[in-house]
């Protein structure tokens, strides 16, 4: 189980413990073993119903537990880490789909299915062994876990290295751009514009996690969920545009209307998203709301442009335990935290990590970069 440069030790520890809990709760390695052995036995004794029943029952149970596995709801950053560690296909829905593919393709040749599934079983067994070893080692070395406590929120941005040319100055400038993206959400949530605190920085692709107040996280989630959904719908157009742009016989005057159509579609969506966020705002000063609506549209355009260029954005929240005492009423602050956490946690599966293909297609108006003559960026 190679440790990717993208996975810091505390995140690795948290992922390992989550996967160990998933293995214990689902018992899926044993179900996979029962499926393989049932298939093998059915080949050796095709007239006996027992092995076939064992395989059928194991298949059904395996599909059910993998469909409900906690790893299916991992955050985009955690799912990317699973991909980089080479184990994403051994977990949850991905594994369930592969098992079903193998069984469907080998309905009349159970020997072939047993052989293919046997190879997967060996990898799963090695994974379980590796999880135990890594967990023991990280615990012994007193390395903590990347976890959010109840009531904690964070906003994460993955910045492709190619976007900052590996330069410290460019990376610092991008950090300030991200701060400006977050700022109007914070003010709309009634939280003013406090200094944005960095929770952690990691990754071979630069990844920064920013501390967030509950209201800010909830508003960003609302906007990001809609923006991600509409962008997912244009991915096919983006890929076709890339293919056409690489063809020698397709002139620019044919390509430009397609790119303009996509940009106009995103811009219209951004206007609707801004209106929805403003409607949910805590701030009540109507004049200031109009100013923030305009600023928010600019920053949503900046966010959409970054998604188009390969950035990924996520919002995370610590689980909120509910009180078991019905006589204890939540105060306004506790209710705000709980409702914000519910908004974030409910949306986390829809905020899929997008590994976009092809060249950027959007041409959106970007907010001005407040840089002085010396090339330094205002932190305010």
GROMACS .gro file of N, CA and C in nm, residues 61-147:
model
  261
   61UNK      N    1  -2.590  -1.064  -0.086
   61UNK     CA    2  -2.547  -0.993   0.035
   61UNK      C    3  -2.431  -0.898   0.004
   62UNK      N    4  -2.338  -0.943  -0.080
   62UNK     CA    5  -2.224  -0.860  -0.115
   62UNK      C    6  -2.269  -0.733  -0.186
   63UNK      N    7  -2.361  -0.746  -0.279
   63UNK     CA    8  -2.412  -0.630  -0.352
   63UNK      C    9  -2.478  -0.531  -0.257
   64UNK      N   10  -2.552  -0.583  -0.159
   64UNK     CA   11  -2.624  -0.496  -0.064
   64UNK      C   12  -2.527  -0.418   0.024
   65UNK      N   13  -2.429  -0.488   0.083
   65UNK     CA   14  -2.340  -0.419   0.177
   65UNK      C   15  -2.247  -0.322   0.105
   66UNK      N   16  -2.204  -0.356  -0.016
   66UNK     CA   17  -2.117  -0.265  -0.091
   66UNK      C   18  -2.193  -0.140  -0.135
   67UNK      N   19  -2.321  -0.157  -0.163
   67UNK     CA   20  -2.402  -0.042  -0.202
   67UNK      C   21  -2.422   0.057  -0.089
   68UNK      N   22  -2.418   0.006   0.036
   68UNK     CA   23  -2.437   0.092   0.154
   68UNK      C   24  -2.305   0.128   0.223
   69UNK      N   25  -2.193   0.093   0.163
   69UNK     CA   26  -2.063   0.116   0.228
   69UNK      C   27  -2.035   0.264   0.249
   70UNK      N   28  -1.974   0.294   0.363
   70UNK     CA   29  -1.944   0.434   0.398
   70UNK      C   30  -1.850   0.500   0.298
   71UNK      N   31  -1.762   0.422   0.236
   71UNK     CA   32  -1.666   0.479   0.141
   71UNK      C   33  -1.734   0.540   0.019
   72UNK      N   34  -1.858   0.501  -0.008
   72UNK     CA   35  -1.931   0.562  -0.119
   72UNK      C   36  -1.955   0.710  -0.096
   73UNK      N   37  -1.957   0.751   0.031
   73UNK     CA   38  -1.986   0.890   0.065
   73UNK      C   39  -1.862   0.967   0.110
   74UNK      N   40  -1.745   0.914   0.082
   74UNK     CA   41  -1.623   0.988   0.114
   74UNK      C   42  -1.621   1.120   0.038
   75UNK      N   43  -1.552   1.217   0.094
   75UNK     CA   44  -1.540   1.347   0.030
   75UNK      C   45  -1.457   1.334  -0.099
   76UNK      N   46  -1.467   1.433  -0.190
   76UNK     CA   47  -1.386   1.427  -0.312
   76UNK      C   48  -1.237   1.410  -0.284
   77UNK      N   49  -1.185   1.477  -0.182
   77UNK     CA   50  -1.042   1.466  -0.151
   77UNK      C   51  -1.008   1.324  -0.107
   78UNK      N   52  -1.094   1.264  -0.024
   78UNK     CA   53  -1.068   1.127   0.020
   78UNK      C   54  -1.082   1.029  -0.095
   79UNK      N   55  -1.180   1.051  -0.183
   79UNK     CA   56  -1.195   0.961  -0.297
   79UNK      C   57  -1.075   0.970  -0.390
   80UNK      N   58  -1.023   1.091  -0.406
   80UNK     CA   59  -0.902   1.105  -0.488
   80UNK      C   60  -0.786   1.030  -0.423
   81UNK      N   61  -0.777   1.036  -0.292
   81UNK     CA   62  -0.670   0.964  -0.222
   81UNK      C   63  -0.681   0.814  -0.244
   82UNK      N   64  -0.804   0.761  -0.243
   82UNK     CA   65  -0.824   0.619  -0.270
   82UNK      C   66  -0.776   0.583  -0.410
   83UNK      N   67  -0.805   0.670  -0.506
   83UNK     CA   68  -0.759   0.646  -0.644
   83UNK      C   69  -0.607   0.643  -0.650
   84UNK      N   70  -0.545   0.739  -0.584
   84UNK     CA   71  -0.399   0.749  -0.591
   84UNK      C   72  -0.330   0.633  -0.519
   85UNK      N   73  -0.396   0.577  -0.419
   85UNK     CA   74  -0.341   0.461  -0.350
   85UNK      C   75  -0.372   0.331  -0.422
   86UNK      N   76  -0.452   0.339  -0.529
   86UNK     CA   77  -0.480   0.221  -0.610
   86UNK      C   78  -0.577   0.123  -0.547
   87UNK      N   79  -0.666   0.170  -0.459
   87UNK     CA   80  -0.757   0.078  -0.390
   87UNK      C   81  -0.904   0.115  -0.410
   88UNK      N   82  -0.932   0.219  -0.487
   88UNK     CA   83  -1.071   0.263  -0.504
   88UNK      C   84  -1.159   0.154  -0.563
   89UNK      N   85  -1.101   0.070  -0.650
   89UNK     CA   86  -1.180  -0.035  -0.715
   89UNK      C   87  -1.205  -0.155  -0.625
   90UNK      N   88  -1.151  -0.153  -0.503
   90UNK     CA   89  -1.171  -0.263  -0.409
   90UNK      C   90  -1.274  -0.227  -0.302
   91UNK      N   91  -1.346  -0.118  -0.324
   91UNK     CA   92  -1.434  -0.067  -0.220
   91UNK      C   93  -1.572  -0.031  -0.276
   92UNK      N   94  -1.674  -0.048  -0.193
   92UNK     CA   95  -1.806   0.006  -0.220
   92UNK      C   96  -1.863  -0.024  -0.356
   93UNK      N   97  -1.928   0.078  -0.412
   93UNK     CA   98  -2.000   0.062  -0.538
   93UNK      C   99  -1.907   0.024  -0.653
   94UNK      N  100  -1.784   0.072  -0.651
   94UNK     CA  101  -1.690   0.037  -0.758
   94UNK      C  102  -1.664  -0.113  -0.762
   95UNK      N  103  -1.645  -0.173  -0.643
   95UNK     CA  104  -1.623  -0.317  -0.637
   95UNK      C  105  -1.750  -0.393  -0.676
   96UNK      N  106  -1.865  -0.344  -0.629
   96UNK     CA  107  -1.992  -0.409  -0.662
   96UNK      C  108  -2.014  -0.413  -0.813
   97UNK      N  109  -1.983  -0.304  -0.880
   97UNK     CA  110  -2.001  -0.298  -1.026
   97UNK      C  111  -1.907  -0.395  -1.096
   98UNK      N  112  -1.784  -0.407  -1.048
   98UNK     CA  113  -1.688  -0.497  -1.111
   98UNK      C  114  -1.729  -0.643  -1.089
   99UNK      N  115  -1.776  -0.675  -0.970
   99UNK     CA  116  -1.823  -0.812  -0.943
   99UNK      C  117  -1.939  -0.848  -1.035
  100UNK      N  118  -2.034  -0.756  -1.048
  100UNK     CA  119  -2.149  -0.783  -1.134
  100UNK      C  120  -2.108  -0.794  -1.280
  101UNK      N  121  -2.012  -0.714  -1.321
  101UNK     CA  122  -1.965  -0.721  -1.460
  101UNK      C  123  -1.904  -0.858  -1.489
  102UNK      N  124  -1.822  -0.907  -1.396
  102UNK     CA  125  -1.757  -1.036  -1.415
  102UNK      C  126  -1.860  -1.149  -1.418
  103UNK      N  127  -1.955  -1.145  -1.325
  103UNK     CA  128  -2.056  -1.251  -1.320
  103UNK      C  129  -2.146  -1.249  -1.443
  104UNK      N  130  -2.184  -1.131  -1.488
  104UNK     CA  131  -2.271  -1.121  -1.605
  104UNK      C  132  -2.200  -1.166  -1.731
  105UNK      N  133  -2.069  -1.137  -1.740
  105UNK     CA  134  -1.993  -1.174  -1.860
  105UNK      C  135  -1.959  -1.323  -1.864
  106UNK      N  136  -1.974  -1.391  -1.749
  106UNK     CA  137  -1.935  -1.532  -1.742
  106UNK      C  138  -2.047  -1.619  -1.686
  107UNK      N  139  -2.169  -1.590  -1.726
  107UNK     CA  140  -2.283  -1.665  -1.673
  107UNK      C  141  -2.275  -1.814  -1.707
  108UNK      N  142  -2.223  -1.846  -1.823
  108UNK     CA  143  -2.217  -1.987  -1.863
  108UNK      C  144  -2.079  -2.046  -1.838
  109UNK      N  145  -1.988  -1.966  -1.784
  109UNK     CA  146  -1.852  -2.015  -1.755
  109UNK      C  147  -1.814  -1.975  -1.612
  110UNK      N  148  -1.874  -2.042  -1.513
  110UNK     CA  149  -1.846  -2.006  -1.373
  110UNK      C  150  -1.699  -2.022  -1.336
  111UNK      N  151  -1.626  -2.110  -1.406
  111UNK     CA  152  -1.484  -2.125  -1.376
  111UNK      C  153  -1.409  -1.995  -1.403
  112UNK      N  154  -1.438  -1.932  -1.517
  112UNK     CA  155  -1.373  -1.806  -1.550
  112UNK      C  156  -1.411  -1.697  -1.449
  113UNK      N  157  -1.538  -1.695  -1.409
  113UNK     CA  158  -1.582  -1.596  -1.310
  113UNK      C  159  -1.510  -1.617  -1.177
  114UNK      N  160  -1.498  -1.744  -1.136
  114UNK     CA  161  -1.430  -1.775  -1.011
  114UNK      C  162  -1.285  -1.733  -1.016
  115UNK      N  163  -1.220  -1.752  -1.130
  115UNK     CA  164  -1.079  -1.715  -1.144
  115UNK      C  165  -1.061  -1.563  -1.137
  116UNK      N  166  -1.145  -1.489  -1.208
  116UNK     CA  167  -1.134  -1.343  -1.206
  116UNK      C  168  -1.165  -1.287  -1.067
  117UNK      N  169  -1.270  -1.339  -1.006
  117UNK     CA  170  -1.307  -1.293  -0.872
  117UNK      C  171  -1.203  -1.337  -0.770
  118UNK      N  172  -1.138  -1.449  -0.795
  118UNK     CA  173  -1.031  -1.494  -0.705
  118UNK      C  174  -0.916  -1.397  -0.701
  119UNK      N  175  -0.884  -1.338  -0.815
  119UNK     CA  176  -0.777  -1.238  -0.819
  119UNK      C  177  -0.816  -1.114  -0.740
  120UNK      N  178  -0.942  -1.074  -0.751
  120UNK     CA  179  -0.990  -0.960  -0.674
  120UNK      C  180  -0.989  -0.993  -0.525
  121UNK      N  181  -1.030  -1.116  -0.492
  121UNK     CA  182  -1.030  -1.158  -0.351
  121UNK      C  183  -0.890  -1.147  -0.291
  122UNK      N  184  -0.789  -1.187  -0.366
  122UNK     CA  185  -0.651  -1.178  -0.316
  122UNK      C  186  -0.611  -1.034  -0.289
  123UNK      N  187  -0.651  -0.943  -0.378
  123UNK     CA  188  -0.619  -0.802  -0.358
  123UNK      C  189  -0.692  -0.747  -0.236
  124UNK      N  190  -0.818  -0.787  -0.218
  124UNK     CA  191  -0.894  -0.741  -0.101
  124UNK      C  192  -0.829  -0.793   0.027
  125UNK      N  193  -0.785  -0.917   0.027
  125UNK     CA  194  -0.719  -0.973   0.145
  125UNK      C  195  -0.590  -0.897   0.177
  126UNK      N  196  -0.516  -0.863   0.073
  126UNK     CA  197  -0.393  -0.785   0.093
  126UNK      C  198  -0.426  -0.645   0.146
  127UNK      N  199  -0.536  -0.588   0.098
  127UNK     CA  200  -0.579  -0.458   0.147
  127UNK      C  201  -0.611  -0.464   0.296
  128UNK      N  202  -0.687  -0.565   0.337
  128UNK     CA  203  -0.724  -0.577   0.479
  128UNK      C  204  -0.600  -0.592   0.565
  129UNK      N  205  -0.505  -0.671   0.519
  129UNK     CA  206  -0.380  -0.687   0.593
  129UNK      C  207  -0.303  -0.557   0.600
  130UNK      N  208  -0.299  -0.483   0.490
  130UNK     CA  209  -0.226  -0.356   0.487
  130UNK      C  210  -0.291  -0.254   0.580
  131UNK      N  211  -0.424  -0.251   0.585
  131UNK     CA  212  -0.495  -0.157   0.673
  131UNK      C  213  -0.456  -0.181   0.818
  132UNK      N  214  -0.451  -0.308   0.858
  132UNK     CA  215  -0.413  -0.340   0.995
  132UNK      C  216  -0.269  -0.296   1.025
  133UNK      N  217  -0.179  -0.321   0.931
  133UNK     CA  218  -0.039  -0.287   0.952
  133UNK      C  219  -0.019  -0.136   0.958
  134UNK      N  220  -0.081  -0.064   0.865
  134UNK     CA  221  -0.065   0.081   0.863
  134UNK      C  222  -0.127   0.144   0.987
  135UNK      N  223  -0.244   0.096   1.026
  135UNK     CA  224  -0.309   0.149   1.146
  135UNK      C  225  -0.221   0.132   1.269
  136UNK      N  226  -0.165   0.012   1.282
  136UNK     CA  227  -0.077  -0.015   1.397
  136UNK      C  228   0.045   0.076   1.395
  137UNK      N  229   0.105   0.093   1.277
  137UNK     CA  230   0.226   0.175   1.267
  137UNK      C  231   0.197   0.322   1.297
  138UNK      N  232   0.088   0.377   1.242
  138UNK     CA  233   0.057   0.518   1.264
  138UNK      C  234   0.018   0.544   1.409
  139UNK      N  235  -0.051   0.449   1.470
  139UNK     CA  236  -0.085   0.464   1.612
  139UNK      C  237   0.040   0.461   1.698
  140UNK      N  238   0.131   0.369   1.669
  140UNK     CA  239   0.256   0.359   1.744
  140UNK      C  240   0.337   0.487   1.731
  141UNK      N  241   0.338   0.546   1.613
  141UNK     CA  242   0.414   0.669   1.589
  141UNK      C  243   0.340   0.794   1.635
  142UNK      N  244   0.222   0.776   1.696
  142UNK     CA  245   0.143   0.884   1.753
  142UNK      C  246   0.106   0.989   1.649
  143UNK      N  247   0.072   0.943   1.530
  143UNK     CA  248   0.026   1.032   1.425
  143UNK      C  249  -0.126   1.040   1.433
  144UNK      N  250  -0.176   1.160   1.443
  144UNK     CA  251  -0.320   1.180   1.459
  144UNK      C  252  -0.396   1.156   1.331
  145UNK      N  253  -0.527   1.186   1.336
  145UNK     CA  254  -0.614   1.163   1.220
  145UNK      C  255  -0.670   1.296   1.172
  146UNK      N  256  -0.689   1.306   1.042
  146UNK     CA  257  -0.753   1.422   0.983
  146UNK      C  258  -0.903   1.407   1.002
  147UNK      N  259  -0.955   1.469   1.104
  147UNK     CA  260  -1.097   1.458   1.135
  147UNK      C  261  -1.152   1.594   1.172
   0.00000   0.00000   0.00000
